[in-house]
Coordinates of C-alpha atoms in Angstrom, one line a residue:
M1 CA 23.7 3.7 18.4
T2 CA 21.7 2.5 16.0
S3 CA 22.5 3.7 12.0
R4 CA 20.4 6.6 12.3
E5 CA 21.8 8.0 15.3
R6 CA 25.1 7.8 13.6
I7 CA 24.7 9.6 10.9
I8 CA 22.6 12.3 12.7
A9 CA 25.6 13.0 15.5
A10 CA 28.1 12.6 12.9
I11 CA 26.1 15.9 11.0
A12 CA 25.9 17.4 14.6
H13 CA 29.8 17.0 14.8
I14 CA 29.3 14.7 17.9
E15 CA 32.0 11.6 16.9
P16 CA 29.4 8.5 16.9
D17 CA 30.6 5.0 18.4
K18 CA 31.6 4.1 14.9
V19 CA 32.2 6.5 11.7
P20 CA 29.1 6.3 9.4
V21 CA 28.7 4.4 6.0
D22 CA 27.7 4.4 2.6
L23 CA 27.3 3.1 -0.4
G24 CA 24.2 3.3 -2.9
A25 CA 21.7 6.1 -1.0
T26 CA 23.1 8.7 -3.2
P27 CA 23.9 8.0 -7.8
S28 CA 27.0 9.6 -6.4
S29 CA 27.8 7.6 -3.5
G30 CA 27.2 4.6 -4.9
I31 CA 28.1 1.4 -7.6
S32 CA 28.3 0.9 -11.5
A33 CA 26.0 -1.9 -12.6
I34 CA 28.9 -3.8 -13.8
A35 CA 30.9 -3.4 -10.6
Y36 CA 28.4 -4.6 -8.9
S37 CA 27.4 -7.9 -10.8
N38 CA 30.9 -8.0 -10.7
L39 CA 30.7 -8.5 -6.8
M40 CA 27.9 -10.6 -7.0
K41 CA 29.9 -13.1 -8.5
Y42 CA 33.0 -12.8 -6.2
L43 CA 31.0 -13.5 -3.3
G44 CA 29.3 -16.4 -4.7
K45 CA 25.7 -14.7 -4.6
E46 CA 22.5 -15.1 -6.5
L47 CA 21.2 -11.6 -5.9
P48 CA 20.1 -9.2 -9.5
T49 CA 21.6 -6.6 -10.4
L50 CA 19.2 -3.6 -10.3
V51 CA 19.9 -1.0 -12.4
Y52 CA 18.1 1.9 -10.9
D53 CA 20.0 4.5 -12.6
T54 CA 19.3 3.7 -15.9
V55 CA 21.4 7.6 -16.8
Q56 CA 24.5 6.6 -15.4
Q57 CA 24.1 2.7 -14.9
L58 CA 23.9 2.0 -11.2
A59 CA 22.9 -0.9 -9.5
Q60 CA 20.4 -0.8 -6.2
P61 CA 22.8 -2.6 -3.6
D62 CA 20.4 -5.6 -1.6
D63 CA 19.2 -5.0 1.4
S64 CA 22.1 -7.9 2.8
I65 CA 25.2 -6.3 0.4
L66 CA 24.3 -3.5 2.7
D67 CA 24.4 -5.2 6.6
L68 CA 27.6 -7.1 5.4
F69 CA 29.1 -4.3 4.5
G70 CA 27.8 -2.1 7.7
V71 CA 26.1 0.7 5.3
D72 CA 23.6 3.3 7.6
V73 CA 21.9 5.3 5.1
I74 CA 19.5 4.1 2.8
D75 CA 17.5 6.3 -0.7
V76 CA 13.8 6.1 0.2
G77 CA 14.3 5.2 -3.5
R78 CA 14.5 1.8 -3.3
A79 CA 11.0 1.6 -1.4
F80 CA 10.0 1.8 -5.2
D81 CA 9.7 -0.7 -7.6
T82 CA 10.2 -3.6 -5.8
E83 CA 7.8 -6.1 -7.8
P84 CA 9.8 -8.5 -9.7
S85 CA 7.2 -7.5 -12.5
D86 CA 8.8 -3.8 -12.1
W87 CA 11.6 -5.0 -14.1
Y88 CA 12.8 -6.7 -17.5
P89 CA 15.9 -8.5 -18.3
I90 CA 19.0 -6.4 -20.1
R91 CA 22.4 -7.2 -20.8
L92 CA 25.4 -4.9 -19.8
A93 CA 28.2 -3.7 -21.8
N94 CA 30.4 -6.2 -19.7
G95 CA 27.4 -9.6 -20.8
A96 CA 26.7 -9.6 -17.6
E97 CA 22.6 -9.5 -16.6
A98 CA 21.0 -7.3 -15.3
F99 CA 17.4 -5.4 -15.2
Y100 CA 16.0 -2.5 -16.1
P101 CA 12.5 -0.4 -14.9
K102 CA 10.2 -1.2 -16.9
G103 CA 9.9 2.1 -18.4
F104 CA 13.5 2.6 -19.8
R105 CA 13.1 1.3 -23.4
P106 CA 16.5 2.9 -25.2
T107 CA 16.6 1.3 -28.7
L108 CA 19.5 -1.0 -29.9
L109 CA 20.7 0.7 -33.6
D110 CA 22.7 -1.5 -35.6
D111 CA 26.2 -0.1 -34.4
G112 CA 25.3 -1.5 -31.3
S113 CA 25.0 1.7 -29.6
Y114 CA 21.6 2.5 -27.3
V115 CA 19.7 5.6 -27.9
T116 CA 16.4 6.6 -26.7
Y117 CA 13.8 8.8 -28.6
D118 CA 11.3 12.1 -27.9
D119 CA 8.3 10.6 -27.9
D120 CA 7.6 11.6 -31.8
G121 CA 10.3 9.2 -32.5
K122 CA 12.2 11.9 -34.3
R123 CA 14.6 12.8 -31.7
I124 CA 17.3 11.1 -30.2
L125 CA 17.6 12.4 -26.2
S126 CA 20.6 9.8 -25.2
K127 CA 22.9 7.8 -26.8
M128 CA 24.8 4.9 -24.9
P129 CA 27.7 4.2 -27.9
V130 CA 29.2 0.8 -28.5
G131 CA 31.1 -0.6 -24.9
A132 CA 30.8 3.1 -22.9
T133 CA 29.1 1.9 -19.6
F134 CA 26.8 5.4 -19.3
F135 CA 24.4 7.4 -21.5
D136 CA 25.7 10.8 -23.0
Q137 CA 23.0 13.6 -23.5
T138 CA 22.4 14.3 -26.8
Y139 CA 19.7 17.8 -26.8
F140 CA 20.0 20.5 -25.5
P141 CA 16.6 22.5 -26.3
Y142 CA 18.4 26.3 -25.9
K143 CA 21.7 25.4 -27.0
D144 CA 21.1 28.3 -29.8
G145 CA 19.4 30.9 -27.8
Y146 CA 16.8 32.0 -25.0
P147 CA 13.3 31.5 -25.5
S148 CA 11.7 34.9 -25.6
D149 CA 8.8 33.4 -22.5
Y150 CA 9.1 30.0 -20.6
G151 CA 6.3 28.4 -21.4
T152 CA 7.6 25.5 -22.8
L153 CA 9.7 25.3 -20.5
D154 CA 8.2 22.5 -18.2
A155 CA 8.1 20.1 -21.6
E156 CA 11.9 20.7 -22.7
M157 CA 13.2 19.9 -19.3
G158 CA 11.1 16.4 -19.8
R159 CA 13.2 16.0 -23.0
I160 CA 16.6 15.9 -20.9
M161 CA 17.7 12.1 -20.1
W162 CA 18.0 13.7 -16.4
S163 CA 14.1 14.3 -16.4
R164 CA 13.2 12.0 -18.6
D165 CA 15.3 8.8 -17.5
V166 CA 15.4 10.5 -13.7
H167 CA 16.0 7.1 -11.2
S168 CA 13.4 5.7 -8.5
P169 CA 11.3 7.5 -6.5
W170 CA 11.2 10.4 -9.6
N171 CA 9.7 7.6 -12.2
H172 CA 6.8 8.0 -10.2
A173 CA 6.1 11.4 -10.1
S174 CA 3.4 11.8 -12.6
D175 CA 1.7 8.3 -11.0
A176 CA -1.2 9.8 -9.7
D177 CA -0.9 9.1 -5.8
F178 CA 2.5 9.9 -6.2
W179 CA 3.0 12.2 -2.8
Q180 CA 1.0 9.9 -0.7
Q181 CA 3.1 6.4 -2.0
L182 CA 6.3 8.7 -1.3
R183 CA 5.1 9.5 2.5
T184 CA 3.5 5.8 2.9
K185 CA 6.7 4.3 1.9
S186 CA 8.9 6.3 3.6
L187 CA 7.4 5.9 7.1
W188 CA 7.8 2.1 6.1
L189 CA 10.9 2.2 5.8
R190 CA 11.1 5.1 8.8
Q191 CA 9.3 1.7 11.0
N192 CA 11.7 -1.2 9.4
T193 CA 14.6 -0.1 9.5
D194 CA 17.2 2.0 11.6
K195 CA 19.2 2.9 9.0
A196 CA 18.9 7.2 8.2
L197 CA 16.7 7.8 5.0
M198 CA 18.0 10.4 2.0
L199 CA 15.6 11.7 0.0
V200 CA 17.5 12.7 -3.5
C201 CA 16.1 15.9 -5.1
G202 CA 17.9 17.6 -7.2
C203 CA 17.7 21.2 -7.4
N204 CA 20.2 22.3 -9.8
L205 CA 20.7 25.6 -11.1
F206 CA 24.1 26.0 -12.6
E207 CA 23.4 22.4 -14.2
W208 CA 20.0 22.6 -15.8
G209 CA 21.9 26.0 -17.5
T210 CA 24.6 23.6 -18.9
F211 CA 21.5 20.1 -19.4
L212 CA 19.6 23.2 -21.5
R213 CA 21.6 25.7 -22.9
R214 CA 24.8 23.3 -23.3
I215 CA 27.5 23.6 -21.1
D216 CA 30.3 26.0 -23.2
N217 CA 27.4 28.6 -24.1
F218 CA 25.9 28.1 -21.0
L219 CA 29.5 29.5 -19.6
M220 CA 30.1 31.9 -21.3
D221 CA 26.6 33.2 -20.6
L222 CA 27.4 33.7 -17.2
I223 CA 30.0 36.8 -18.1
C224 CA 28.2 38.4 -21.7
D225 CA 24.5 37.3 -21.1
T226 CA 23.7 37.5 -17.0
D227 CA 20.8 39.3 -17.2
N228 CA 19.4 35.5 -19.1
V229 CA 21.0 33.3 -16.7
E230 CA 19.0 35.0 -14.0
R231 CA 15.2 34.8 -16.3
L232 CA 16.0 30.8 -16.1
L233 CA 17.2 30.8 -12.8
D234 CA 13.8 32.1 -11.7
E235 CA 12.0 30.2 -13.8
L236 CA 14.2 27.1 -12.2
L237 CA 14.1 27.7 -9.0
Q238 CA 10.3 28.4 -9.2
R239 CA 9.7 25.2 -10.0
H240 CA 12.5 23.8 -7.3
L241 CA 10.6 25.1 -4.7
A242 CA 7.0 24.1 -5.4
T243 CA 8.4 20.8 -5.6
L244 CA 10.2 21.7 -2.0
E245 CA 6.5 22.1 -1.1
K246 CA 5.5 19.0 -2.1
V247 CA 8.7 17.3 -0.7
C248 CA 8.5 18.7 2.9
V249 CA 5.3 18.0 3.2
A250 CA 4.6 14.2 2.2
V251 CA 8.3 13.5 4.4
G252 CA 9.6 16.6 6.2
D253 CA 8.9 14.7 9.0
I254 CA 10.0 11.2 7.4
V255 CA 13.5 11.4 6.1
D256 CA 16.5 12.5 6.9
I257 CA 18.5 14.0 4.8
I258 CA 17.2 15.9 1.5
R259 CA 20.5 15.4 -1.6
F260 CA 20.3 18.6 -3.2
G261 CA 22.5 18.4 -6.9
D262 CA 25.2 20.9 -9.1
D263 CA 29.1 19.8 -10.0
L264 CA 30.3 23.9 -9.3
G265 CA 34.4 22.4 -10.1
M266 CA 36.5 21.3 -12.7
M267 CA 39.5 19.3 -11.4
S268 CA 41.4 22.7 -11.5
G269 CA 39.2 25.0 -9.8
P270 CA 35.3 26.5 -9.6
F271 CA 33.6 26.9 -13.4
M272 CA 33.0 30.6 -12.0
D273 CA 34.9 33.5 -10.3
V274 CA 33.6 33.4 -6.6
E275 CA 31.5 36.9 -6.9
T276 CA 29.8 34.6 -9.9
Y277 CA 28.9 32.4 -7.8
R278 CA 28.1 35.2 -5.1
T279 CA 25.6 37.2 -7.7
L280 CA 23.8 34.1 -9.6
F281 CA 23.6 31.1 -7.3
K282 CA 24.0 31.6 -3.3
P283 CA 21.0 33.7 -3.4
R284 CA 19.4 30.6 -4.9
H285 CA 20.8 27.6 -3.0
K286 CA 19.8 30.4 -0.1
Q287 CA 16.0 30.0 -1.0
L288 CA 16.2 26.4 -1.4
C289 CA 17.9 25.7 1.7
D290 CA 16.1 27.6 4.4
Y291 CA 12.4 26.5 2.8
V292 CA 13.9 23.2 3.9
K293 CA 14.9 24.4 7.2
T294 CA 11.5 26.4 7.9
H295 CA 9.3 23.9 7.3
S296 CA 11.5 20.4 7.3
K297 CA 13.6 18.2 9.5
M298 CA 16.0 17.0 7.1
H299 CA 19.7 18.3 6.7
T300 CA 20.6 19.8 3.4
F301 CA 23.7 17.8 1.2
I302 CA 24.8 18.8 -2.3
H303 CA 27.0 16.3 -4.6
S304 CA 29.3 18.8 -5.8
C305 CA 32.1 17.3 -7.7
G306 CA 35.1 19.0 -8.6
S307 CA 37.3 21.7 -6.8
I308 CA 34.8 24.0 -5.0
S309 CA 37.0 25.0 -1.4
L310 CA 36.4 28.5 -3.5
L311 CA 33.2 28.3 -2.8
M312 CA 32.5 26.5 0.0
P313 CA 32.5 29.6 2.5
D314 CA 29.8 31.0 0.9
M315 CA 28.2 27.6 -0.1
I316 CA 27.8 26.9 3.7
E317 CA 26.3 30.4 4.7
A318 CA 23.5 29.6 2.1
G319 CA 23.0 26.9 4.2
I320 CA 24.8 23.6 2.8
E321 CA 25.6 21.2 5.8
I322 CA 26.9 18.8 3.7
F323 CA 29.1 18.2 0.9
N324 CA 29.7 15.6 -1.3
P325 CA 32.0 13.6 -3.3
V326 CA 34.5 15.6 -1.4
Q327 CA 37.1 15.5 -4.7
T328 CA 40.4 15.3 -2.8
A329 CA 42.3 14.7 -5.6
A330 CA 41.6 18.2 -7.3
A331 CA 43.5 21.6 -6.8
N332 CA 42.9 23.3 -3.5
M333 CA 40.9 20.1 -2.0
S334 CA 43.4 18.1 -0.1
P335 CA 42.1 16.4 3.2
E336 CA 44.0 18.2 5.9
Y337 CA 43.1 21.7 3.9
L338 CA 39.6 21.0 3.8
K339 CA 38.9 19.5 7.4
R340 CA 41.2 22.3 8.3
E341 CA 39.4 25.0 7.0
F342 CA 35.8 23.8 7.0
G343 CA 35.4 20.6 9.1
A344 CA 34.0 22.8 12.0
A345 CA 31.2 23.9 9.6
C346 CA 30.2 21.2 6.8
T347 CA 30.4 17.2 7.1
F348 CA 31.9 15.6 4.7
W349 CA 30.4 12.4 2.6
G350 CA 32.8 11.2 0.7
G351 CA 36.9 11.3 0.2
G352 CA 37.4 8.2 1.8
I353 CA 39.2 6.3 -1.0
E354 CA 40.8 7.7 -4.0
N355 CA 38.3 5.7 -7.1
V356 CA 41.0 6.3 -9.7
G357 CA 44.7 5.3 -8.9
T358 CA 44.1 3.5 -5.7
L359 CA 40.7 1.7 -5.3
N360 CA 40.3 0.6 -8.9
V361 CA 44.2 -0.2 -9.5
G362 CA 45.6 -0.5 -6.0
S363 CA 47.0 -2.7 -3.4
R364 CA 45.5 -4.3 -0.6
E365 CA 47.6 -2.6 1.7
Q366 CA 47.4 0.0 -0.9
I367 CA 44.2 0.4 -0.1
R368 CA 43.5 -0.3 3.7
E369 CA 46.5 2.2 4.2
Q370 CA 44.5 5.5 2.4
V371 CA 40.8 4.6 3.9
F372 CA 43.1 4.5 7.4
E373 CA 44.1 7.8 6.7
R374 CA 41.2 9.8 5.6
M375 CA 39.1 7.8 8.3
E376 CA 41.8 9.2 10.6
L377 CA 41.5 12.7 9.3
F378 CA 38.0 13.3 8.4
S379 CA 36.2 11.2 11.4
K380 CA 37.6 13.3 14.4
G381 CA 35.3 15.4 16.2
G382 CA 32.1 14.4 13.8
G383 CA 31.3 15.7 10.6
F384 CA 32.1 12.7 8.4
V385 CA 30.8 10.1 6.5
F386 CA 32.5 7.5 4.4
N387 CA 32.2 7.2 0.9
P388 CA 34.5 6.7 -1.7
I389 CA 35.0 9.7 -4.2
H390 CA 32.0 9.5 -5.8
N391 CA 30.6 6.5 -8.0
I392 CA 32.2 2.8 -7.8
L393 CA 33.6 2.6 -11.0
P394 CA 32.7 -0.7 -14.0
D395 CA 37.3 -1.0 -13.3
V396 CA 36.9 -1.6 -9.7
P397 CA 38.1 -5.1 -9.5
P398 CA 36.2 -7.0 -6.7
E399 CA 38.6 -8.2 -4.3
N400 CA 39.4 -4.6 -4.2
V401 CA 35.6 -3.3 -3.2
V402 CA 35.5 -6.1 -0.5
T403 CA 39.2 -4.9 0.7
L404 CA 37.9 -1.2 0.7
F405 CA 34.8 -2.1 3.2
E406 CA 37.4 -4.7 4.9
A407 CA 39.1 -1.9 5.8
V408 CA 36.3 0.2 7.3
R409 CA 35.1 -2.1 9.5
E410 CA 38.5 -2.9 10.6
F411 CA 38.9 0.7 11.8
N412 CA 35.8 0.9 13.3
D413 CA 36.3 -1.9 15.6
N414 CA 39.5 -1.3 16.4

């Protein structure tokens, strides 16, 4: 099978010739820039560390690394910012040289922290403290209450770091010819690689509520102020559907998978009860999924951290086909339970190894053993793409990263 055939077969619940693999196709299945720079040094490769996701400080893996590790899927965003002039040199928190996209220019403060400012230079929008390895949101426009109308919502969304400092290809969304660029570059990838194509497209609902209102306020609103929550969600849905219309026209016949995001879970359970999800979010998730399925050939993928098994039946009914990162250490999220209860109805994209507790501190044998266990369990009957649980973090030793992908290859070759 080609890589693309392998991914599509897995989503169709057909066991492919090998378990398909992801590294870096989404900003929740990638690798920290620090971990990547350490890995390049360990491998003896003089490859630049391109920090394509500046908020989370994630590296864009080089094509040669994807081939080395047998990766089967890529983000179409990597077809943007391909010239050296698109980047400028910086230093990571560990002192290693890396490169930021030229449009991202944080300010270094006297205390050694980095911040981003609004256009007027008066308002700090995000901050990376000294020694930290990602930016924190500091500006929440609706934290003191909902507006009477949403005439300025687009402007306020544009101040949120997840939008303002967004990764490729969306950092080019303001280009006059963006949608033609997206189609042209996606077609080029389709014709020049056999890997499946992923488009990260956000369409967050719950999370945008937390970005705008701040999470403590928005969680209370889900119980105490549902009228305002629904007003906001309808405004967001209107914007997301308008974006999906353009996406489907531009690349709906080219891209294989569209990735949504909405972190709905904590370690102990969902952020909300099932009825709240059914009332506020399920109908809107269904509208997003229905639009994609009606107007494109793309498969629907959602990133949602934490314990979400209580919500998964409704999310599957809403049209979600693929779940990531499959946080198996959370409550009611054991691999055995997930595969038994939902394995025939969805694809698990992740869950391949515990990033915390195994990949970062485990021995070579512990890493190998867990990889084999998870691949054996999740891959039966298809419906599985191997990926660690969320991004490979800065504290993961490079030898452990190599051990991880050696184990994947060993399993696939047996």
